[in-house]
Coordinates of C-alpha atoms and ligand atoms in Angstrom, one line a residue:
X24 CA -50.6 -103.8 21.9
X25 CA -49.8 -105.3 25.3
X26 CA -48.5 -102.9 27.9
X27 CA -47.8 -104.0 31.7
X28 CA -51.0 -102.3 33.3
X29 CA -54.3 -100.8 32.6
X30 CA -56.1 -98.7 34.5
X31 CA -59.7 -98.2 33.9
X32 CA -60.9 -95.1 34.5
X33 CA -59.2 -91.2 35.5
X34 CA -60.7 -90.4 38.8
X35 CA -57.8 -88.9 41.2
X36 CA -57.1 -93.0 42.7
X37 CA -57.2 -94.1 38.6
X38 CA -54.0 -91.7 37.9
X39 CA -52.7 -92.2 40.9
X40 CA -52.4 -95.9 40.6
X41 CA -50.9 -95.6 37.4
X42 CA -48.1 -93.2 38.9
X43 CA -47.2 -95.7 41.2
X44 CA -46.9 -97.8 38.8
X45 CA -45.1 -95.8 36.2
X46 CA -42.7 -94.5 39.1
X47 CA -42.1 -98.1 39.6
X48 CA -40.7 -99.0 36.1
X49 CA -43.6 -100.4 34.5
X50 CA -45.6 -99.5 31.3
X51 CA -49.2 -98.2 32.3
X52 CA -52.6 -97.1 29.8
X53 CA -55.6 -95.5 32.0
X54 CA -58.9 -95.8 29.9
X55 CA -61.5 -93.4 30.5
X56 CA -65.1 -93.8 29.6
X57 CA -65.9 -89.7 29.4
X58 CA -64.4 -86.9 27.5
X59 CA -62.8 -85.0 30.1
X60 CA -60.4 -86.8 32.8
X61 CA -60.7 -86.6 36.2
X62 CA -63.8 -88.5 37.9
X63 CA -65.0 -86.7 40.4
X64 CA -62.2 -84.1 39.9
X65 CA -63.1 -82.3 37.4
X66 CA -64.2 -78.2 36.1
X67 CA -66.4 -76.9 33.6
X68 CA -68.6 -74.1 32.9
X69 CA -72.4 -75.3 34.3
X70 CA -73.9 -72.3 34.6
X71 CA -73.4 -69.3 32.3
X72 CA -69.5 -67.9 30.4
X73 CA -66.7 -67.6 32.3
X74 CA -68.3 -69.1 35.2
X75 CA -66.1 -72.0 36.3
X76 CA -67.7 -74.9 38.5
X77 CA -66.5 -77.6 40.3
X78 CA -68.8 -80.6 39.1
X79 CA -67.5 -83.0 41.8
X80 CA -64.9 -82.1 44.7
X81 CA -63.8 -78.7 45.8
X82 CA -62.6 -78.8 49.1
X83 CA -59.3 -80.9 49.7
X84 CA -58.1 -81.3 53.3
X85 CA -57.5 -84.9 52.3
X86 CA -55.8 -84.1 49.2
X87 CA -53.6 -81.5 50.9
X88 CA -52.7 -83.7 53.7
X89 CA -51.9 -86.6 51.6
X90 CA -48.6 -89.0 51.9
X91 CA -48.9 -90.2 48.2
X92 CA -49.9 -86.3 47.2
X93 CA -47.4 -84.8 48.6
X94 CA -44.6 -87.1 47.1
X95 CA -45.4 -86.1 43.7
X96 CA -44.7 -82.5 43.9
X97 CA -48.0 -81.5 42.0
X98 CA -47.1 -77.7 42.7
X99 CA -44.4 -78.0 39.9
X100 CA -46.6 -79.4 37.6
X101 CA -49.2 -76.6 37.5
X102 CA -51.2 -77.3 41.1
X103 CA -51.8 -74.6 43.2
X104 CA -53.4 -74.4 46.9
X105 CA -55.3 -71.8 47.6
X106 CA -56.4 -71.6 50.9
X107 CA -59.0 -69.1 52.3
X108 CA -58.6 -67.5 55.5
X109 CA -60.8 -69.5 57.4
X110 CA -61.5 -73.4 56.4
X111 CA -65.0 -73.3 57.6
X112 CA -67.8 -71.3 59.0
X113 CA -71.2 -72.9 60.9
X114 CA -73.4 -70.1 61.0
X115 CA -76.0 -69.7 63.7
X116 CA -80.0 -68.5 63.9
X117 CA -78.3 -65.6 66.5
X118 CA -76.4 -64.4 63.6
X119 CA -73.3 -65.7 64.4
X120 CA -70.9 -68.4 63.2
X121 CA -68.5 -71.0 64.5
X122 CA -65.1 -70.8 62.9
X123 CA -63.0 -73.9 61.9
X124 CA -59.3 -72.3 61.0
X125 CA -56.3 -74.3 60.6
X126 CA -54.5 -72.5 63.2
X127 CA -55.8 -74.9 66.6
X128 CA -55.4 -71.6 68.7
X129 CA -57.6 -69.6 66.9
X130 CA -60.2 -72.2 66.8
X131 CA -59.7 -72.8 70.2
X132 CA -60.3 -69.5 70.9
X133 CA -63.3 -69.5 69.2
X134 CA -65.1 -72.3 70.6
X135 CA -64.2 -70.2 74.5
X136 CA -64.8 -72.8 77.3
X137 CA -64.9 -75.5 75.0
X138 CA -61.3 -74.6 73.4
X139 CA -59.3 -76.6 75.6
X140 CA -62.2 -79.8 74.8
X141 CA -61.2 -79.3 71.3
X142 CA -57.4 -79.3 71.8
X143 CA -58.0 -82.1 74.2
X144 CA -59.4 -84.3 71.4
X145 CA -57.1 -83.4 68.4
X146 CA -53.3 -81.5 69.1
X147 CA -51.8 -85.1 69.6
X148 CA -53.4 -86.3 66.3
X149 CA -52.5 -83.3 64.8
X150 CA -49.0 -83.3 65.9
X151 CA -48.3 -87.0 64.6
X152 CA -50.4 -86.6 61.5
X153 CA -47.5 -88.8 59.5
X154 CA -48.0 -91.7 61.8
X155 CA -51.6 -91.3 62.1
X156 CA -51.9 -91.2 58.3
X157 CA -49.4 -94.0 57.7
X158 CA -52.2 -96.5 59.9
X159 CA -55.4 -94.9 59.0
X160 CA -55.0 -93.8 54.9
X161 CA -54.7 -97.4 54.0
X162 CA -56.4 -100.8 54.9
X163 CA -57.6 -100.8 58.5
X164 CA -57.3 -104.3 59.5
X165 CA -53.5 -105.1 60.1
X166 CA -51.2 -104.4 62.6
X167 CA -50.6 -101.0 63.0
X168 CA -47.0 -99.2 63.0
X169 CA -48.2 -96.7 65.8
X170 CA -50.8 -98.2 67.8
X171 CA -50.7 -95.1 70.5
X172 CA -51.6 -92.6 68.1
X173 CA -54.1 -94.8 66.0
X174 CA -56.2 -95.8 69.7
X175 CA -56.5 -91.8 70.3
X176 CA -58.5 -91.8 67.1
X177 CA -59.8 -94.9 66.9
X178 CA -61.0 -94.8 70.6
X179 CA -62.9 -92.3 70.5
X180 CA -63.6 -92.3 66.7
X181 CA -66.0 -95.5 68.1
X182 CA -68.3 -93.7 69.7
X183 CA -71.0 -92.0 67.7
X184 CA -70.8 -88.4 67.0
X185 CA -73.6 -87.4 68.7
X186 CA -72.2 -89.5 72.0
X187 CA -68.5 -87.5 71.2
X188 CA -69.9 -84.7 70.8
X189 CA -72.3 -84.3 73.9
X190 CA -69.3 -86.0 75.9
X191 CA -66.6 -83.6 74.8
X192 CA -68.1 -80.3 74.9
X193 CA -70.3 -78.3 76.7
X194 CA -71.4 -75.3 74.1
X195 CA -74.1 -76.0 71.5
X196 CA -71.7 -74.0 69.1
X197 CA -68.2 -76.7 69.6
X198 CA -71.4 -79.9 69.2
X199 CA -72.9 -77.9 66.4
X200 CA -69.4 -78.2 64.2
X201 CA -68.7 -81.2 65.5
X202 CA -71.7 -82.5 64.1
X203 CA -71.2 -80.9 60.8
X204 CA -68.0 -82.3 60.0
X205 CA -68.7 -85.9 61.4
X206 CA -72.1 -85.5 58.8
X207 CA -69.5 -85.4 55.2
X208 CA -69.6 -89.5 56.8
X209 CA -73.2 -89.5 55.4
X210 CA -73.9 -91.6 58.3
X211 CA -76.4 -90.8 61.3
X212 CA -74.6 -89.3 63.5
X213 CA -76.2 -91.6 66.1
X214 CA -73.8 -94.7 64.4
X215 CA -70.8 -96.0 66.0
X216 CA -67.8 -94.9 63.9
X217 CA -69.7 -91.2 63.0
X218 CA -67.5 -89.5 65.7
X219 CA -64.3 -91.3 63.6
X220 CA -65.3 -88.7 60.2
X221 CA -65.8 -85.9 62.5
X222 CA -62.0 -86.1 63.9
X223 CA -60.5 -86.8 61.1
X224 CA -61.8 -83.7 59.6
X225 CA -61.1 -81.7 62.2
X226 CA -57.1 -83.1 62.3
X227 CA -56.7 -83.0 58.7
X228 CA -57.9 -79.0 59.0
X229 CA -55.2 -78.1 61.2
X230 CA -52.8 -80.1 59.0
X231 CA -54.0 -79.0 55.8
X232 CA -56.6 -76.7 56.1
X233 CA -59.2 -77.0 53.3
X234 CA -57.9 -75.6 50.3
X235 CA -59.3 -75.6 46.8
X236 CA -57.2 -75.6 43.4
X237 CA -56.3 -72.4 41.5
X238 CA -58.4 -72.4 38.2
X239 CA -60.7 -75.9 39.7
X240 CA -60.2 -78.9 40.9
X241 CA -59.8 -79.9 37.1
X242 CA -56.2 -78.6 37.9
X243 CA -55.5 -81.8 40.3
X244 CA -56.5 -84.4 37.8
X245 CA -54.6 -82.3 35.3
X246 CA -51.5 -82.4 37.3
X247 CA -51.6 -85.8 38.1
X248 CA -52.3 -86.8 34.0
X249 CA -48.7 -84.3 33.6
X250 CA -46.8 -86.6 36.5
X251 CA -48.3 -89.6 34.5
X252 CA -47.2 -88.5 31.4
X253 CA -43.5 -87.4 32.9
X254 CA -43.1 -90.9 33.4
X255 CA -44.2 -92.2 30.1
X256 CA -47.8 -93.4 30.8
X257 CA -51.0 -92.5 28.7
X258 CA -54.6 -91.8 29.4
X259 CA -56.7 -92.3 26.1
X260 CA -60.2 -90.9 27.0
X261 CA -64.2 -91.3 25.4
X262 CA -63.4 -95.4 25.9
X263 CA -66.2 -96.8 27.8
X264 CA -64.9 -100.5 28.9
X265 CA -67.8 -102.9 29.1
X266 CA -66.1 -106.1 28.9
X267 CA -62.2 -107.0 30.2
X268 CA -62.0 -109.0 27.2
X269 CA -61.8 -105.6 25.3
X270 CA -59.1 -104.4 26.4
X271 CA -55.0 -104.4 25.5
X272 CA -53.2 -107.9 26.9
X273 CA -52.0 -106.5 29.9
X274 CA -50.0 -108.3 33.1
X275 CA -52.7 -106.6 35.5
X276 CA -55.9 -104.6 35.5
X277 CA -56.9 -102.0 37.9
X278 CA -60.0 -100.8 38.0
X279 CA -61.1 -97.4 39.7
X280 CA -64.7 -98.7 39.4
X281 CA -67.0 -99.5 42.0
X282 CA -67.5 -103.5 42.6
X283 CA -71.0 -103.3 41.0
X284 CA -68.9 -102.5 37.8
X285 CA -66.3 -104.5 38.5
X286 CA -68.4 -106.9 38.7
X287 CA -70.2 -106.1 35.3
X288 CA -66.9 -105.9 32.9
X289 CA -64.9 -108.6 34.4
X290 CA -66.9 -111.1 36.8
X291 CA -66.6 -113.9 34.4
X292 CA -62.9 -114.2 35.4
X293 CA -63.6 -113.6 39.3
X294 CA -64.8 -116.5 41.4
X295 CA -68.1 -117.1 42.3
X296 CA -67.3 -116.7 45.9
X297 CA -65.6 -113.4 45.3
X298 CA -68.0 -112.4 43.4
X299 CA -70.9 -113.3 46.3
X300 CA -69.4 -111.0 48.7
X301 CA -69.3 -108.1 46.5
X302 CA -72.0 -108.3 45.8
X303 CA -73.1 -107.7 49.5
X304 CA -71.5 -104.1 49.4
X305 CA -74.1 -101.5 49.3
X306 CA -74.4 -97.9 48.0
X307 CA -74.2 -95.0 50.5
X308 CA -76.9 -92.0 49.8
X309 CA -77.0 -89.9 47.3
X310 CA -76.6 -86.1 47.0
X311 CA -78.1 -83.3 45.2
X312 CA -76.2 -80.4 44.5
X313 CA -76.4 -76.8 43.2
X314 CA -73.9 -74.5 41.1
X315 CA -74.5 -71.0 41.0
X316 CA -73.9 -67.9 39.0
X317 CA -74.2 -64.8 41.5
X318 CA -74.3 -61.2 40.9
X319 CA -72.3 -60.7 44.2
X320 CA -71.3 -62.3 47.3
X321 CA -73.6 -64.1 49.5
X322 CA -75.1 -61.8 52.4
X323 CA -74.2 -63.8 55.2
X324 CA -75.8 -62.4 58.2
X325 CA -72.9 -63.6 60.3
X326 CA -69.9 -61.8 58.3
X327 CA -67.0 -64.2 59.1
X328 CA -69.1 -66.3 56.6
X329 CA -67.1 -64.3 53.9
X330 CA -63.5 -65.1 55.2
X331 CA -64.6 -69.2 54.9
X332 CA -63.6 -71.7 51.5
X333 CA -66.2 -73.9 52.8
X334 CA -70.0 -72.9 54.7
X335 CA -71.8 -75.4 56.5
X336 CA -75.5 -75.1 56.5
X337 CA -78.0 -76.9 59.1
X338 CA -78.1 -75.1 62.6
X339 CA -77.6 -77.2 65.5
X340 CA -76.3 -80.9 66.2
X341 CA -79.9 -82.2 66.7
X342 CA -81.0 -80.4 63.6
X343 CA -78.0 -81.9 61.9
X344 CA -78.6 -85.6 63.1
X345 CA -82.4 -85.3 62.2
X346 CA -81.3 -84.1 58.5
X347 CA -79.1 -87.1 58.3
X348 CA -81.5 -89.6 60.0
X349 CA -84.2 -89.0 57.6
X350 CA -81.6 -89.7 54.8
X351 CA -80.8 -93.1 56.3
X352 CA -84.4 -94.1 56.8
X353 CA -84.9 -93.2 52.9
X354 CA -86.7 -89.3 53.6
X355 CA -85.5 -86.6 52.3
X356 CA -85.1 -83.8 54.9
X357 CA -87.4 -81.1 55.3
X358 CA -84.3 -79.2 56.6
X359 CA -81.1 -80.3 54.7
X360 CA -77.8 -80.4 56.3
X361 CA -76.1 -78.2 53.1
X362 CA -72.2 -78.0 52.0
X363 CA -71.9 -74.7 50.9
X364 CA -68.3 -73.8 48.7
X365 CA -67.4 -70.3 48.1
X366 CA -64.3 -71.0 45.5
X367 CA -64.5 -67.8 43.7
X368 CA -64.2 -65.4 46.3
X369 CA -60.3 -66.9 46.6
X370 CA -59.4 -67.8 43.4
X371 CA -60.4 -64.6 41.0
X372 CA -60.2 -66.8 37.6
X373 CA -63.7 -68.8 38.6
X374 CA -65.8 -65.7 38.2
X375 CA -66.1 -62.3 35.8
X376 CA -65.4 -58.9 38.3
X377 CA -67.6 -58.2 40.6
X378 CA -69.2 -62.3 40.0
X379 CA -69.3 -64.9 41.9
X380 CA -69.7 -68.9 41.9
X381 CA -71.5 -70.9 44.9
X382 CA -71.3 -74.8 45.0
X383 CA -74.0 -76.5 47.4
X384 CA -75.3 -79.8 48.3
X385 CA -77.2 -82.1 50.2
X386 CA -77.4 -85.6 50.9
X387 CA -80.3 -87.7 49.7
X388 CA -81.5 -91.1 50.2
X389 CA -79.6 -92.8 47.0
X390 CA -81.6 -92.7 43.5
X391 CA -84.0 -90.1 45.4
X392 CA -85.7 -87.9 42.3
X393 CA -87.1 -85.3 44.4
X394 CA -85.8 -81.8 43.9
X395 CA -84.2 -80.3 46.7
X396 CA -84.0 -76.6 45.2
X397 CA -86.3 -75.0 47.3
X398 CA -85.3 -76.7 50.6
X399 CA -81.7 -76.4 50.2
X400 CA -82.6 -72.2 49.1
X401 CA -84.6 -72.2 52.2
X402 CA -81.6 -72.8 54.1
X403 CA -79.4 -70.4 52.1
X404 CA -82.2 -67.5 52.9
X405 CA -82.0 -68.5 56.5
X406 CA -79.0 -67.7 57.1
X407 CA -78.7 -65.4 54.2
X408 CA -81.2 -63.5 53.8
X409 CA -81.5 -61.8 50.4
X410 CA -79.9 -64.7 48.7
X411 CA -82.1 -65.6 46.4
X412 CA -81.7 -61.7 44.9
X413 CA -78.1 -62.5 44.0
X414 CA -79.2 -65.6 41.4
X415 CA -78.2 -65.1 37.9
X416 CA -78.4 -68.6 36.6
X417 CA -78.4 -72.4 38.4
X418 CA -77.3 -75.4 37.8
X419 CA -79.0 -79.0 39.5
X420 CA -78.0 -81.7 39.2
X421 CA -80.1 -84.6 41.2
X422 CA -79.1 -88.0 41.7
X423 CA -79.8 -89.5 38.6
X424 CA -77.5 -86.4 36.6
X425 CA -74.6 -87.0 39.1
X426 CA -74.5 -90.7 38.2
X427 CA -74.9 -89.9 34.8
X428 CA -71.7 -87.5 34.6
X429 CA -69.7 -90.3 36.8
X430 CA -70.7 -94.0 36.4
X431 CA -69.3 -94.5 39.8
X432 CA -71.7 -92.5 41.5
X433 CA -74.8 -95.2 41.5
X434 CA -77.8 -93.5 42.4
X435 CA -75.9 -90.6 43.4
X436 CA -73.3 -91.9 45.8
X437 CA -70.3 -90.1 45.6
X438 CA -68.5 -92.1 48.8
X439 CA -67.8 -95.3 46.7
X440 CA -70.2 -97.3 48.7
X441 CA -72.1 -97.0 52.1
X442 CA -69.6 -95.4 55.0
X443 CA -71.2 -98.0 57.7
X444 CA -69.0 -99.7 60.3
X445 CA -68.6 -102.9 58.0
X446 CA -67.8 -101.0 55.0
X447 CA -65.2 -99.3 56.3
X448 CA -63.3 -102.2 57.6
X449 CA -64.2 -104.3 55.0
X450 CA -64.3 -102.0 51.6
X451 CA -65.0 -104.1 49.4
X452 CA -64.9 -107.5 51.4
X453 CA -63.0 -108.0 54.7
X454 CA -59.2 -108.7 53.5
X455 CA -56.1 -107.8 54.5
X456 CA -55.4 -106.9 51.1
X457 CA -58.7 -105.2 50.2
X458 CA -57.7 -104.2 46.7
X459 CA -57.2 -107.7 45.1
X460 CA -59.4 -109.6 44.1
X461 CA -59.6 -113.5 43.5
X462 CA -58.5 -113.1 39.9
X463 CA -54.2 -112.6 40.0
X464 CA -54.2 -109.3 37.9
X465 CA -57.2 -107.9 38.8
X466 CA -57.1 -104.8 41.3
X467 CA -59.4 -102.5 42.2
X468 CA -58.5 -99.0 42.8
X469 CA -61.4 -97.0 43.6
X470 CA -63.0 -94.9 46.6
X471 CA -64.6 -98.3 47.6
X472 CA -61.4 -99.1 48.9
X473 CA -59.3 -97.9 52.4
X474 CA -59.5 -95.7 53.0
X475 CA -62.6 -94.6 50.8
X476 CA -64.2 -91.2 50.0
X477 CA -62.6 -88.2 48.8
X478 CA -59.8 -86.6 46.7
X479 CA -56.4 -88.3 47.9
X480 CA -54.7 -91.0 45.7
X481 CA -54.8 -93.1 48.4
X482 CA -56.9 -96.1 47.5
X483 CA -54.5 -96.1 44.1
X484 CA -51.2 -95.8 45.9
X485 CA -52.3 -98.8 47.9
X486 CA -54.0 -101.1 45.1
X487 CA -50.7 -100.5 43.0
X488 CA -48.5 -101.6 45.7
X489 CA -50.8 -104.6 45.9
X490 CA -50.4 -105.0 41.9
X491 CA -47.1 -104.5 42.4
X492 CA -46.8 -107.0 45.0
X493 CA -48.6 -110.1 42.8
X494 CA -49.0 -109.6 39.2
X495 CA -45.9 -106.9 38.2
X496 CA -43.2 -108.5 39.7
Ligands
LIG112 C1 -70.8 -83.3 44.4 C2 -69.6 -83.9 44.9 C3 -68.8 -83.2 45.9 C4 -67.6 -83.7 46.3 N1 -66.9 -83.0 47.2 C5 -65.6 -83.4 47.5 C6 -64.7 -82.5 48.2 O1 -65.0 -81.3 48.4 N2 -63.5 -83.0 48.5 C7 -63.1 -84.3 48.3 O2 -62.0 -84.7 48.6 N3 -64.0 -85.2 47.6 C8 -65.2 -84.7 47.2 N4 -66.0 -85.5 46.5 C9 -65.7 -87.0 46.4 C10 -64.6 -87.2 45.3 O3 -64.9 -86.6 44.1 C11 -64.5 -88.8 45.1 O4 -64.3 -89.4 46.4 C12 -63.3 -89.1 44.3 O5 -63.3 -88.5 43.0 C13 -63.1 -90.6 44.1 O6 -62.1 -90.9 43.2 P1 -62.0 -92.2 42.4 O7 -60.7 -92.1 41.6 O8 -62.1 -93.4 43.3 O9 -63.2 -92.3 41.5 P2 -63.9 -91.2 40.5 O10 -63.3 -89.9 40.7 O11 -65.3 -91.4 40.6 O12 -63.4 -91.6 39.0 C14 -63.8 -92.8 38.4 C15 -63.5 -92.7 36.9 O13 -63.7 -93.9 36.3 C16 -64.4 -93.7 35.1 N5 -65.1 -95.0 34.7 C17 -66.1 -95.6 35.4 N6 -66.5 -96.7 34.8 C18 -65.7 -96.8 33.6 C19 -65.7 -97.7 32.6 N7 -66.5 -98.8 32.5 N8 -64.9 -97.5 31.5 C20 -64.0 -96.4 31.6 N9 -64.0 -95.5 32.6 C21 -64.9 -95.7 33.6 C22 -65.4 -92.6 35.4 O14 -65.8 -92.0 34.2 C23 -64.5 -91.7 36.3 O15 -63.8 -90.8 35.5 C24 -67.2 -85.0 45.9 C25 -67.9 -85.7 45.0 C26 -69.1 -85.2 44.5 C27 -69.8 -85.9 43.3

């Protein structure tokens, strides 16, 4: 059968490449190696019945604030947004926490003297978020539409976060979020470009908030499969492709793989020289993570906890950077920085009555083996005390499980590749078109493209406007 495109693989840039592409007229198969579609978008039961876990993502400010998203109208094809009253909580050892809201007043009120810092640093951003995303969601090195509003991220966004952060405010509390957001980078927070993650977080949550999906975040990959199939294309899953060669005739491949694999199933018909500077992009860290079945909320000692999607876990900036500086040097942190999700206390269909669900992890130097159980408990009980009473049944997964649920996720990466200052202007190689390759009708679409990590579509809008561009004329 020959068809115009295929897309290997069903992670949220897969489907949304073959969207574009569909939307655009042409005749698109995505081939997924597992049973379930989705990538790191996907819901199952991990722990015990009627439990319902996110494996991968759970928290989408990106996917809520995104361009390519919010064209497709996923609410009308079963997508829902739920979004908890407060996007974030950083809880403190005084028994308090910091709020992150997506109303900027509120959080501005929370931070006190450092309220008008944090206006300061993102109302403008926030205000021209479509102009802002139209430069940043996409490749980075062109000539940007709206170079005002991109310098008042990117100027800043230089610096590292710990230098933003200790420059912008004056409270432990405002540097202590700060730092927490700017660590999802998985970067020290002492690297130029840290501070960039950081702001972005903070604009998308006062764009977007940080809502998670009615039912699990298998509802975004579902919805995008029912846009793909509104427009006549087809996702045929359990088809592992380990050779290009295998695969229908098509007029262009696009590959939501990372360049490793890329490399694997099709290298023979990329050039050598293409070939020699992917190879030179590395693997970010890993992560080990934690589902839970609970017999009851979490006792937060600091009670706004409960009114937060998302619960960040680590104590001060310094604490923060140390976590993530032992990760970059290859040690796993005594004291783990640890993304806490509480998805079923806003959406009543992930738990029985009276149950709840809890999604943690921590990052880990990449392929670590160690088992981060205890340490990222310890954390939970700090702040938490009692937690450990509420367990029913746990689910870990380590590195080496991640990777083996998701292919992409080598040695437990779940960015796509390392978020260092080269790789995120040049992801995969520095191009001004980073999503072709040296072969015609070969594209990748992955998270190791602009603008990388998380749950947006972004990556496969772009690399189908690129296959668009050459090969589908
Ligand atoms: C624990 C964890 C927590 C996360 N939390 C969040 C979050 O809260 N918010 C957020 O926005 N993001 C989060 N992410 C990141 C997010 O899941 C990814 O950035 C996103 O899924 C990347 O999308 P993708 O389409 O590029 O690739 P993926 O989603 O990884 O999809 C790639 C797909 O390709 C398939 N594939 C690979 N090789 C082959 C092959 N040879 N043949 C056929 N199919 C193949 C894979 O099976 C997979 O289905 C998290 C990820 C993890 C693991």
């Amino acid at each position: 059968m020959s068809t115009d495109a295929v897309v290997v693989g069903s992670g949220p840039n897969g489907l949304s490449a073959a969207i574009e592409l569909a939307r655009n007229g042409r005749s698109v198969t995505v081939v997924e190696a597992n049973e379930t579609i989705g990538g790191g978008c996907r819901s199952a039961e991990l722990t015990l019945p009627g439990f319902v876990h996110d494996l991968c993502s759970a928290f989408h400010p990106m996917g809520a604030a995104s361009p390519f998203f919010r064209s497709l109208e996923l609410g009308s094809l079963g997508l829902e947004w739920i979004e908890p009253p407060l996007a974030l909580a950083h809880p403190l050892d005084d028994g308090t926490a910091i709020v992150l809201s997506r109303s900027l007043d509120e959080t501005a009120r929370g931070l006190g003297s450092d309220g008008r810092a944090w206006r300061r640093l993102v109302a403008q951003l926030v205000q021209h978020w479509p102009d802002l995303a139209t430069d940043a969601l996409g490749p980075l090195i062109k000539i940007p539409q709206h170079p005002l509003v991109l310098a008042r991220l990117g100027l800043p966004g230089l610096l590292s976060a710990r230098l933003l952060a200790r420059r912008a405010f004056v409270t432990e509390r405002a540097r202590a979020l700060f730092a927490g957001l700017a660590a999802h980078s998985m970067m020290p927070l002492d690297a130029p470009l840290s501070a960039s993650f950081g702001l972005m977080f903070a604009v998308t949550t006062h764009v977007a908030s940080w809502p998670i999906a009615r039912g699990g975040s298998q509802r975004i990959a579902d919805a995008l499969v029912a846009k793909l199939g509104s427009l006549g294309g087809a996702v045929m899953t359990r088809t592992r492709v380990r050779d290009i060669r295998d695969l229908d005739t098509a007029r262009a491949y696009l590959f939501d793989t990372t360049p490793r694999q890329l490399d694997r199933i099709a290298g023979a018909r990329l050039s050598n020289g293409y070939r020699g500077r992917i190879a030179r992009f590395r693997s970010g860290p890993g992560v080990f993570k934690l589902d839970y079945a609970l017999d009851g909320p979490v006792p937060w000692r600091a009670r706004d906890c409960l009114r937060a999607g998302t619960v960040h876990l680590g104590g001060t900036l310094d604490e923060i950077a140390e976590s993530e500086e032992d990760v970059a040097r290859g040690r796993v942190p005594e004291h783990p920085f640890v993304l806490v999700g509480q998805q079923s206390l806003f959406d009543r269909s992930r738990a029985p009555a009276g149950k709840e669900t809890l999604w943690a992890y921590c990052h880990v130097p990449n392929g670590s083996a160690v088992d981060m159980t205890g340490r990222i408990e310890a954390q939970l009980e700090r702040f938490a005390p009692g937690f450990r009473d509420r367990v029913l049944a746990r689910s870990a997964m380590g590195p080496a499980a991640i990777a083996e649920h998701n292919e992409n996720y080598l040695g437990g990466d779940i960015g796509g590749g390392e978020s260092s200052a080269l790789q995120l202007f040049g992801r995969p190689v520095l191009s001004f078109d980073p999503y072709a390759t040296s072969a015609r009708d070969i594209f990748l679409c992955s998270s190791s493209t602009p603008p990388g990590g998380g749950v947006h579509g972004m990556c496969g809008y772009h690399a189908a406007r690129s296959a668009l561009r050459q090969a589908l004329r």
